[in-house]
XYZ file of C-alpha atoms in Angstrom:
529
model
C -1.610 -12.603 -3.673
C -0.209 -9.578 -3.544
C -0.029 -8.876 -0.199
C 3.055 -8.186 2.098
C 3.679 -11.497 4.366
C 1.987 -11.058 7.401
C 3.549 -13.543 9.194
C 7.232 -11.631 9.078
C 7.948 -10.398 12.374
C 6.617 -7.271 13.610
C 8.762 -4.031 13.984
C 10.613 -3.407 17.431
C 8.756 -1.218 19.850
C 9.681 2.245 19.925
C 9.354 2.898 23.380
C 8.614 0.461 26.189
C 5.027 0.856 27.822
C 4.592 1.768 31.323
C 3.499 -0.876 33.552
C -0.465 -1.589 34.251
C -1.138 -1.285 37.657
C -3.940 -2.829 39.477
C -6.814 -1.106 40.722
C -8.654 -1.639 43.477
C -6.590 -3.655 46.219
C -7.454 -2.611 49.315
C -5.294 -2.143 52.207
C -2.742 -4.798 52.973
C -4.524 -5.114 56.655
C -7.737 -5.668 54.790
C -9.429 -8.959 56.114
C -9.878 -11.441 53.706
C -14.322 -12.503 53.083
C -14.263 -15.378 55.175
C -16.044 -18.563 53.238
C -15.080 -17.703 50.280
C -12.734 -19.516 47.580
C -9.697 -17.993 48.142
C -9.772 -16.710 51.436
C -6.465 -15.667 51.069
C -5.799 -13.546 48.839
C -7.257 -9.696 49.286
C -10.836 -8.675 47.802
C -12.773 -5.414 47.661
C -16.167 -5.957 47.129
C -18.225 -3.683 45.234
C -21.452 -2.669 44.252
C -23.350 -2.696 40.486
C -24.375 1.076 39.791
C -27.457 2.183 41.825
C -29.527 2.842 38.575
C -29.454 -0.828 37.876
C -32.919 -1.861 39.535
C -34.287 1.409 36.963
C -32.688 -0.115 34.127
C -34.355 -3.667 34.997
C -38.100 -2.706 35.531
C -38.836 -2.364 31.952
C -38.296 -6.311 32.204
C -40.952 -7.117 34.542
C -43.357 -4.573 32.815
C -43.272 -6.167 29.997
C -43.738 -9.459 31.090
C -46.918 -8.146 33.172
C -48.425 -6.368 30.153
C -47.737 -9.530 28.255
C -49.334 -11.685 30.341
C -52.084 -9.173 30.869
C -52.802 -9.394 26.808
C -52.757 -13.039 26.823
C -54.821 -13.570 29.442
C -57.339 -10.694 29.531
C -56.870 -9.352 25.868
C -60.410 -10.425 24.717
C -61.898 -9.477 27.938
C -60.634 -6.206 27.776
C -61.836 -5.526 24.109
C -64.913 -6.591 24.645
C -65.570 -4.291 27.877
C -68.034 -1.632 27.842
C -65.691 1.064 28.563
C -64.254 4.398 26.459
C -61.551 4.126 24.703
C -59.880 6.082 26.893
C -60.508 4.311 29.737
C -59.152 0.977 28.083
C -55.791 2.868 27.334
C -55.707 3.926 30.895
C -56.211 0.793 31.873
C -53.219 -0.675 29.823
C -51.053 2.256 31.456
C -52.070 1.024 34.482
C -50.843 -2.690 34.286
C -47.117 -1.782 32.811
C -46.671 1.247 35.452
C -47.609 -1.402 38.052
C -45.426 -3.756 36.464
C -42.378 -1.714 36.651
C -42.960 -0.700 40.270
C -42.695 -4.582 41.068
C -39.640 -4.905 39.154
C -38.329 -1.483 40.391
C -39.025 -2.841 44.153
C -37.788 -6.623 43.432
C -34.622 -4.939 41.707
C -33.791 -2.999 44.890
C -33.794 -5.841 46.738
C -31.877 -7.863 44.321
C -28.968 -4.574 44.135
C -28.587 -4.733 47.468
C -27.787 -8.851 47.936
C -25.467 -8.746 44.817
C -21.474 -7.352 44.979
C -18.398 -8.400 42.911
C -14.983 -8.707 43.772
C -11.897 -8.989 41.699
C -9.114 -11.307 43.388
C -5.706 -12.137 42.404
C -6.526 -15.587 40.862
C -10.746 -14.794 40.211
C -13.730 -12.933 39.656
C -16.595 -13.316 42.273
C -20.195 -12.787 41.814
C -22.677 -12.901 45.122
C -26.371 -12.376 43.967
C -29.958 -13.695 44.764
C -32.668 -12.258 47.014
C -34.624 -15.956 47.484
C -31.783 -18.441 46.422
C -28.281 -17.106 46.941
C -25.945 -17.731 44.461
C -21.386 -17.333 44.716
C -19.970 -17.583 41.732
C -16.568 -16.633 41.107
C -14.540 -17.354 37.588
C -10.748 -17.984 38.075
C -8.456 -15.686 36.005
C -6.350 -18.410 34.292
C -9.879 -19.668 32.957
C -11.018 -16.067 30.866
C -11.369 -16.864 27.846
C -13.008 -13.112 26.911
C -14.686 -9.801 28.067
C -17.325 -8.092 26.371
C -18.843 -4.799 27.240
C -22.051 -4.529 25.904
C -24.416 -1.644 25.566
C -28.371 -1.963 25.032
C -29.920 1.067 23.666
C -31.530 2.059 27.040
C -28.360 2.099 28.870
C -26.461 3.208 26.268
C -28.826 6.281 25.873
C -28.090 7.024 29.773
C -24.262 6.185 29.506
C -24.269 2.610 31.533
C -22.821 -0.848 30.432
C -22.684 -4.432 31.341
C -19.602 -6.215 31.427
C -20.028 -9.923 30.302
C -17.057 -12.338 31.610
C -16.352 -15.083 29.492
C -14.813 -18.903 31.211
C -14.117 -21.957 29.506
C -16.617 -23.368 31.614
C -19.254 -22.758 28.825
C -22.285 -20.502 29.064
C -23.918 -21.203 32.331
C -20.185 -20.219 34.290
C -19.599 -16.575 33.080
C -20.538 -13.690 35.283
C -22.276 -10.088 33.975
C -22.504 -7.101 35.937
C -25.091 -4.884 35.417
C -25.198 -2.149 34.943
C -22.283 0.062 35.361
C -21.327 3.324 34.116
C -18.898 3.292 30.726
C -15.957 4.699 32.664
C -16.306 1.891 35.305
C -17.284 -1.282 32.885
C -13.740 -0.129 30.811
C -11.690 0.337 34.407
C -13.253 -2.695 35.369
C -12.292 -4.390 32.143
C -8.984 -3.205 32.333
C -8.048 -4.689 35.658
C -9.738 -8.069 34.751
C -7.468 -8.148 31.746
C -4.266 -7.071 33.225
C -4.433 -9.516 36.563
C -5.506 -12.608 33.959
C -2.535 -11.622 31.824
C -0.337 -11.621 35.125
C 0.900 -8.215 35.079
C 1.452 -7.150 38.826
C 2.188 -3.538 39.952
C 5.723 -2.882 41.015
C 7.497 -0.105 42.712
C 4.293 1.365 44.464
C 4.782 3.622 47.786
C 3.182 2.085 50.694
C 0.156 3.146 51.648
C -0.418 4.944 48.319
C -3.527 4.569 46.868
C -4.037 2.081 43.927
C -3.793 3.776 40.548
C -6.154 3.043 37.905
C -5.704 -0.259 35.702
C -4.440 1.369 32.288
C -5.479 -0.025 28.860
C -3.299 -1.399 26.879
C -2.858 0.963 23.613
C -4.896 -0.545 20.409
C -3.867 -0.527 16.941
C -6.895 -0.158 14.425
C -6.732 -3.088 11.432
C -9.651 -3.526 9.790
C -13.145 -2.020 9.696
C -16.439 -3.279 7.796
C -18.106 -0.721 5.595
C -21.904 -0.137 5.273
C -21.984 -1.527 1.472
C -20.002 -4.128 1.874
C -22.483 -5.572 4.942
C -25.363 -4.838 2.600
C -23.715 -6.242 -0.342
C -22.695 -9.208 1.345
C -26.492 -9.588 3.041
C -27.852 -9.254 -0.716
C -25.540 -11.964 -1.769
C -26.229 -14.833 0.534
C -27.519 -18.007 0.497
C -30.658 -17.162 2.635
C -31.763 -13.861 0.514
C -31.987 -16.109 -2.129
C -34.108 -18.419 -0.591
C -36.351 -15.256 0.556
C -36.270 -14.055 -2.996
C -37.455 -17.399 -4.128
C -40.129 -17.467 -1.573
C -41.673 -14.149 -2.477
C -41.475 -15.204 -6.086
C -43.451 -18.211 -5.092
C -45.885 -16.398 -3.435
C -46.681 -13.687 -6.287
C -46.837 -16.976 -8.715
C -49.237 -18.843 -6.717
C -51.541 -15.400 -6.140
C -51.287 -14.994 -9.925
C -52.287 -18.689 -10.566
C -55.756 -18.705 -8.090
C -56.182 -15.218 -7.937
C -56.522 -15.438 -3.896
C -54.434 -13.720 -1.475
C -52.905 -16.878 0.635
C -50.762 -14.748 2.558
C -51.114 -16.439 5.529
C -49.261 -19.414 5.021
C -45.683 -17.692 3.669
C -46.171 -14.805 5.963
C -44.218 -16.588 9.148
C -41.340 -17.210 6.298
C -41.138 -13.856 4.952
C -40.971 -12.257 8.318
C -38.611 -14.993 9.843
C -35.536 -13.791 7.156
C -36.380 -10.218 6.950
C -35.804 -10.386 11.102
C -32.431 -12.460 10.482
C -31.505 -9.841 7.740
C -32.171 -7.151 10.027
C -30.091 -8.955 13.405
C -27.340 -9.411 10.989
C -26.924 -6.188 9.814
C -27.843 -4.523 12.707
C -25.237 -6.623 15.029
C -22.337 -6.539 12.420
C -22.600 -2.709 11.393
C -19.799 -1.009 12.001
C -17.782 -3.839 12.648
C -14.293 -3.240 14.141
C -10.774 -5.353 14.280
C -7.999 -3.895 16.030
C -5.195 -5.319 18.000
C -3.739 -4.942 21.725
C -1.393 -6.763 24.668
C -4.838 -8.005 26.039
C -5.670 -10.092 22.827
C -8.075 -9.158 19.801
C -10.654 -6.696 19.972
C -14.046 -6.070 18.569
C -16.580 -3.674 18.212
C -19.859 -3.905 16.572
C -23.122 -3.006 16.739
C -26.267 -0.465 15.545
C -28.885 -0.043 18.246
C -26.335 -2.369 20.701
C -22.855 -1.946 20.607
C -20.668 -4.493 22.107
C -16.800 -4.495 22.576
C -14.749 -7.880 22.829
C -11.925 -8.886 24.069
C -10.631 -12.352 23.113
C -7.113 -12.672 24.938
C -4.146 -14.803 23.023
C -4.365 -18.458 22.666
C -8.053 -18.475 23.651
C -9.166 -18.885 19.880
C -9.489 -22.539 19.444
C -10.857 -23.435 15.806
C -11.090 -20.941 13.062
C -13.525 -21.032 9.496
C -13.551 -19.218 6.852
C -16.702 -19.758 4.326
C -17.382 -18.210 0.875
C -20.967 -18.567 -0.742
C -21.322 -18.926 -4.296
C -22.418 -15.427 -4.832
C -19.092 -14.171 -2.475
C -17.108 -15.850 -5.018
C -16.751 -12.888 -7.675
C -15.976 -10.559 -5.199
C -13.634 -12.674 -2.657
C -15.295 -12.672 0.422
C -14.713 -14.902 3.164
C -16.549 -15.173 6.296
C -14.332 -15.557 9.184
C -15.565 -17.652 12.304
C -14.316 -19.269 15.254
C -15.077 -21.188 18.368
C -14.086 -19.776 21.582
C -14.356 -21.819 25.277
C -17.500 -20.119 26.474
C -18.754 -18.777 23.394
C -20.166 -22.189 22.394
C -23.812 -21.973 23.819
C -24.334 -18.910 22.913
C -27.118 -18.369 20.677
C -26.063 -15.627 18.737
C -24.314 -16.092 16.490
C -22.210 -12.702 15.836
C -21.071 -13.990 18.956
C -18.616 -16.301 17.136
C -17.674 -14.081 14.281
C -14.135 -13.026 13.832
C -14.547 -10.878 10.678
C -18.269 -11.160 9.036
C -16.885 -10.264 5.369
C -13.253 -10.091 4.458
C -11.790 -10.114 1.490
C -8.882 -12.577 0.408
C -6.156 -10.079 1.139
C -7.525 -9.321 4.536
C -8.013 -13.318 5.687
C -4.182 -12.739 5.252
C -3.904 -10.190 8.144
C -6.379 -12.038 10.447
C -5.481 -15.568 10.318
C -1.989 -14.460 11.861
C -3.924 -12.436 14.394
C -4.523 -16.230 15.952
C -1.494 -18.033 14.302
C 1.186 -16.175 14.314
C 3.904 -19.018 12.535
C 1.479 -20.890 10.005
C 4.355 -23.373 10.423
C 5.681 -23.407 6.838
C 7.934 -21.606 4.621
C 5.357 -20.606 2.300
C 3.031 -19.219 4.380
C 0.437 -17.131 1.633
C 0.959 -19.679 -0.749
C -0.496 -22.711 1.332
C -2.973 -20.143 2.286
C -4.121 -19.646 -1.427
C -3.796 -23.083 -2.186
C -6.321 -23.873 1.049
C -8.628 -21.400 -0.200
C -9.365 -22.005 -3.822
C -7.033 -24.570 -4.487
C -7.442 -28.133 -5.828
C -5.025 -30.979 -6.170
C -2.125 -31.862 -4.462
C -0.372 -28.437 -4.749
C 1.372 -26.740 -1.761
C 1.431 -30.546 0.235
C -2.128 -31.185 -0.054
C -3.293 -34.888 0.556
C -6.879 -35.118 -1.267
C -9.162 -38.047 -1.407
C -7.996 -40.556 -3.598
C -9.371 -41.502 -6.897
C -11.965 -44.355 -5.725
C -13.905 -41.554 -3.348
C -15.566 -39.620 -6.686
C -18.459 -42.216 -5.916
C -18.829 -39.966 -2.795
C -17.796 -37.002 -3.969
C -18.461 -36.707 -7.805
C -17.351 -32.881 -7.664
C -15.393 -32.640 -5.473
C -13.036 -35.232 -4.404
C -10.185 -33.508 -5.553
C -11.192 -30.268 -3.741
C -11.810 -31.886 0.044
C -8.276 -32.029 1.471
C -5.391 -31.369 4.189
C -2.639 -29.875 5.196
C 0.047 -30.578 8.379
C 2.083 -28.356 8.890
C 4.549 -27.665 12.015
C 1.837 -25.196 13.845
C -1.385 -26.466 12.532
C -4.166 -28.655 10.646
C -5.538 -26.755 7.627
C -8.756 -28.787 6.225
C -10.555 -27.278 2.904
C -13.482 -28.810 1.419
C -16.621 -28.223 -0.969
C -16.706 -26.939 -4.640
C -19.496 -24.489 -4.647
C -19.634 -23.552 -1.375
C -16.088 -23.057 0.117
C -14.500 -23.468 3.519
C -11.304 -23.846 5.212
C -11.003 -24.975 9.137
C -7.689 -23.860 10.689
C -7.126 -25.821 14.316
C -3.771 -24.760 15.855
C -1.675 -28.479 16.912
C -2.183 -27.396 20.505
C -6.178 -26.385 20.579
C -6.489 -30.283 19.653
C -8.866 -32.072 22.214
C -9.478 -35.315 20.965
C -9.083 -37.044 17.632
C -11.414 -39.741 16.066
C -11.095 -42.359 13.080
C -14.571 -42.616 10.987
C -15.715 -45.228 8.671
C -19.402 -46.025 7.598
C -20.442 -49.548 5.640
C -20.246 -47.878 2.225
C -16.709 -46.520 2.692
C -15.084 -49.676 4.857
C -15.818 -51.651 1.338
C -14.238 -48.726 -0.932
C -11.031 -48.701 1.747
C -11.994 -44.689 2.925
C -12.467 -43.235 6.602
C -12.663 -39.769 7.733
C -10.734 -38.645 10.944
C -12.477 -35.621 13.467
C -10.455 -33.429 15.206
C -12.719 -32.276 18.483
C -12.812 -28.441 19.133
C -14.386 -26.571 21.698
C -18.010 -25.686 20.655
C -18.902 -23.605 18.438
C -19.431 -23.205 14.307
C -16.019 -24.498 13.156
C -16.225 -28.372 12.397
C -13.309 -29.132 11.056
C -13.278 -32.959 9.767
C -11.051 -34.320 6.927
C -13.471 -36.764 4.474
C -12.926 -40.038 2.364
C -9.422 -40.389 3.069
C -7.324 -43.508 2.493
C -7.973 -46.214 5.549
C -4.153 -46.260 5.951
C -3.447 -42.717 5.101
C -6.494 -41.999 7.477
C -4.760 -44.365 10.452
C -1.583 -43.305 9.902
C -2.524 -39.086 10.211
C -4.555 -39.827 13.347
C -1.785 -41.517 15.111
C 0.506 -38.892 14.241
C -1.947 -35.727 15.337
C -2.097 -37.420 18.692
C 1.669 -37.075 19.226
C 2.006 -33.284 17.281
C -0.873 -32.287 19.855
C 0.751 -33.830 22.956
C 3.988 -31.886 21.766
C 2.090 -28.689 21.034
C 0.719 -28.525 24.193
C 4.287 -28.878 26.495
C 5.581 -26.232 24.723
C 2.479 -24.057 24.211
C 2.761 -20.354 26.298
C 1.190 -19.503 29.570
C -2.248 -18.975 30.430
C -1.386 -16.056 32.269
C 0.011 -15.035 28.694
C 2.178 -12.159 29.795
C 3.337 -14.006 33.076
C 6.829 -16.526 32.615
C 7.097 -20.025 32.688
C 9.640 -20.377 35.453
C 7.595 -18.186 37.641
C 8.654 -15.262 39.411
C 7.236 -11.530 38.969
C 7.085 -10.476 35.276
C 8.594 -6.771 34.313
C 5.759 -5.122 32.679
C 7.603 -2.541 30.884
C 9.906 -5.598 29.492
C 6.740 -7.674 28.355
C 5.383 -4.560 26.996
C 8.009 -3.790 24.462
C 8.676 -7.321 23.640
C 4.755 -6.983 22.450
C 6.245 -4.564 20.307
C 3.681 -2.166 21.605
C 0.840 -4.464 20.604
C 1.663 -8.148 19.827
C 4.862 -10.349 20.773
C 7.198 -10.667 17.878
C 6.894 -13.641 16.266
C 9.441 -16.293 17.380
C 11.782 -18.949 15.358
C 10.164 -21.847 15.286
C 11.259 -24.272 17.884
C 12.216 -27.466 16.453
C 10.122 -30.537 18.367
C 11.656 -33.414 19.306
């Protein structure tokens, strides 16, 4: 490849960046919310946007009118009433429907505030069961403000807060207006970095919580979404099905639609959420982490702070082959139970030379001297080149095609497994992000000497498991993972990632500029003991 190295260290900043303030403290003699986890530390408790029960009743009327079809459908049909009557009648059940949810929604507005702490986020909701939630800071893992089409039309936002504590532990406000969900966002951000404000006047009222400057770096085009879409595996399977279909209504000269129907529409709707969630997808870079923006009818903005990417994929159909697309994944505490799955995407089509700039987005040392080389070599490679171990010669009864393909790669930062032939992928798990390790062997490969070790990651899409190994080779990378991960870990950053290790108050502007404006320069590699 071509391409400049992207893991040379970025240029000095050219001026340092004013410190972030936070927003919203309230007065030092403020009392503190007594019962509530961390009764210590100051909290102002607000309120979601007063629109929000408005926003909400379309919920409940459509889950009245629903239940209204269901139930009385037939009846209804089969009344003898006008047409016009019937229609009124419909009306009638979702305008009563969204006066319940209107009134319920009141009710619920006024039992639910948030408050933003020095170490968390609280949540107090619930009209029948009351519920206090709070997320603490050093636990983000990522903020998304998302906007459906009804509140985006009307310029309101929830704001989605991500903890490693998996799907049923983050918090979302809604609704707020844009201007607050991004203030909001901003403040969130800077206190879980551990920026503090310095050199305020007493008594002066709390600025604004800045954000941190971006830097655009990549951005998906229309025809390269479709292209991609038109190219994978499951088109052709809808192709295929179609083609089915027209041959067996040529062969009995019936229209059996009925039966492939469910099919058809099943992958035109996944064509449709995919392109729809990924248009107009957006990578660009900032002090808070990586951010993203996507989305058609509802666009979402992410914010995945540094370090909190634990696994990364990158997969090439067949068909992506020609043109050198990768699709870039990657699991994320939190992320994993989500059932979305542009939820987990890092880049949805990206072409060799661009893997380059994002895989140093998350890894900034790739923890060899020939960093774009081993990255070629993991991506199309076969053999032994670059440090590869493959499979050895006696695991072609397993893998016929493509023993000499599956493989991996240690190196001082990171794990780099690649495996299959037609269908490519490459799992990337930083030394660190390493939660457990286990040693693999089934009947068939304890009597050809083989075993496969797993290296545990968060949840989420990226397995990353190296296959048909040598037993000893197998036993002897195991042990050794154990010990780089335990060493990764001691001298892995901060949660609080712009906050110091020996403690103390942080100088913003300092931190700032040694972000060179957006990122930290990369560092010489410390040598591990």
């Amino acid at each position: 490849m071509s391409t400049p190295n992207p893991w040379a260290p970025p240029p000095s900043a050219t001026a340092a960046e004013q410190p972030r303030p936070d927003a919203g403290d309230p007065p030092p003699d403020a009392p503190a919310a007594p019962g509530e986890p961390g009764a210590d530390e100051r909290i102002e408790w607000r309120r979601l946007h007063k629109v929000t029960p408005l926003l909400n009743a379309w919920k409940a009327a459509a889950v009245i009118l629903g239940l209204a079809v269901w139930n009385y459908g037939e009846d209804l049909a089969q009344l003898d009433l006008a047409w016009a009557m019937k229609i009124l009648l419909v009306v009638g059940a979702i305008v009563l429907g969204a006066i319940i949810g209107l009134v319920y929604g009141a009710i619920a507005w006024r039992r639910t505030r948030y408050g933003i702490g020095e170490e968390s986020v609280f949540l107090h909701s619930g009209v029948l069961w009351r519920q206090q939630r709070h997320v603490r800071l050093d636990r983000l893992q990522a903020v998304d403000v998302t906007q459906p089409l009804l509140a985006r039309l009307f310029g309101f936002s929830s704001l989605k807060i991500e903890s490693a504590g998996g799907a049923g532990s983050n918090l979302t406000l809604s609704y707020l207006t844009d201007t607050e969900a991004q203030r909001v966002r901003n403040e969130i951000l800077a206190r879980a970095a551990g920026v503090r404000r310095t050199g305020q006047a007493p008594g002066a009222a709390p600025a604004p919580a800045q954000e941190a400057p971006e830097r655009p770096l990549l951005e998906l085009g229309a025809g390269r979404l479709v292209g991609s879409l038109v190219r994978s595996g499951f088109m052709i399977v809808t192709i295929l099905l179609v083609a089915g279909l027209v041959l067996a209504i040529a062969l009995t000269r019936t229209f059996q639609l009925a039966g492939a129907l469910p099919g058809v529409l099943a992958a035109v709707g996944y064509a449709w959420s995919r392109f729809a969630g990924e248009f107009s997808f957006r990578l660009g870079l900032s002090a808070d982490g990586i951010r993203l923006r996507h989305g058609l009818l509802e666009a979402k903005a992410r914010t995945v702070p540094p370090g909190r990417v634990q696994a990364l994929s990158f997969s090439q159909p067949p068909l992506w082959r020609r043109k050198g697309w990768w699709r870039v994944r990657m699991n994320v505490a939190g992320y994993g139970g989500e059932g979305e799955e542009t939820t987990t995407v890092l880049y949805p089509v990206a072409t060799t030379e661009e893997v380059a700039l994002i895989l140093p987005l998350v890894l900034p040392d790739l923890g060899t001297d020939r960093p774009l080389e081993v990255l070629q070599a993991a991506l199309t490679g076969t053999g032994t080149d670059e440090g590869f171990i493959i499979s050895p010669r006696r695991a072609r009864v397993f893998d016929p095609l493509t023993w000499r393909r599956n493989g991996v790669r240690i190196t001082d930062t990171a794990v780099l497994i690649r495996t299959g032939l037609w269908w490519r992928t490459l799992a990337v798990v930083p030394h660190e992000r390493t939660q457990s390790l286990a040693m693999t062997q089934g009947p068939l490969e304890r009597r050809r000497g083989l075993a496969g070790v797993d290296l545990h990651s968060t949840s989420g899409p990226v397995t990353a498991t190296i296959v048909h190994l040598d037993v000893e080779t197998a036993r002897t990378l195991l042990l050794e993972q154990a010990e780089r991960a335990r060493r990764a870990r001691r001298h892995a950053g901060p949660e609080r990632w712009m906050s110091r290790r020996g403690g103390g108050e942080p100088d913003a502007a300092a931190l700032r500029a040694g972000y060179a404006g957006v990122l930290p320069a990369v560092p010489a590699r410390e040598e591990m003991p």
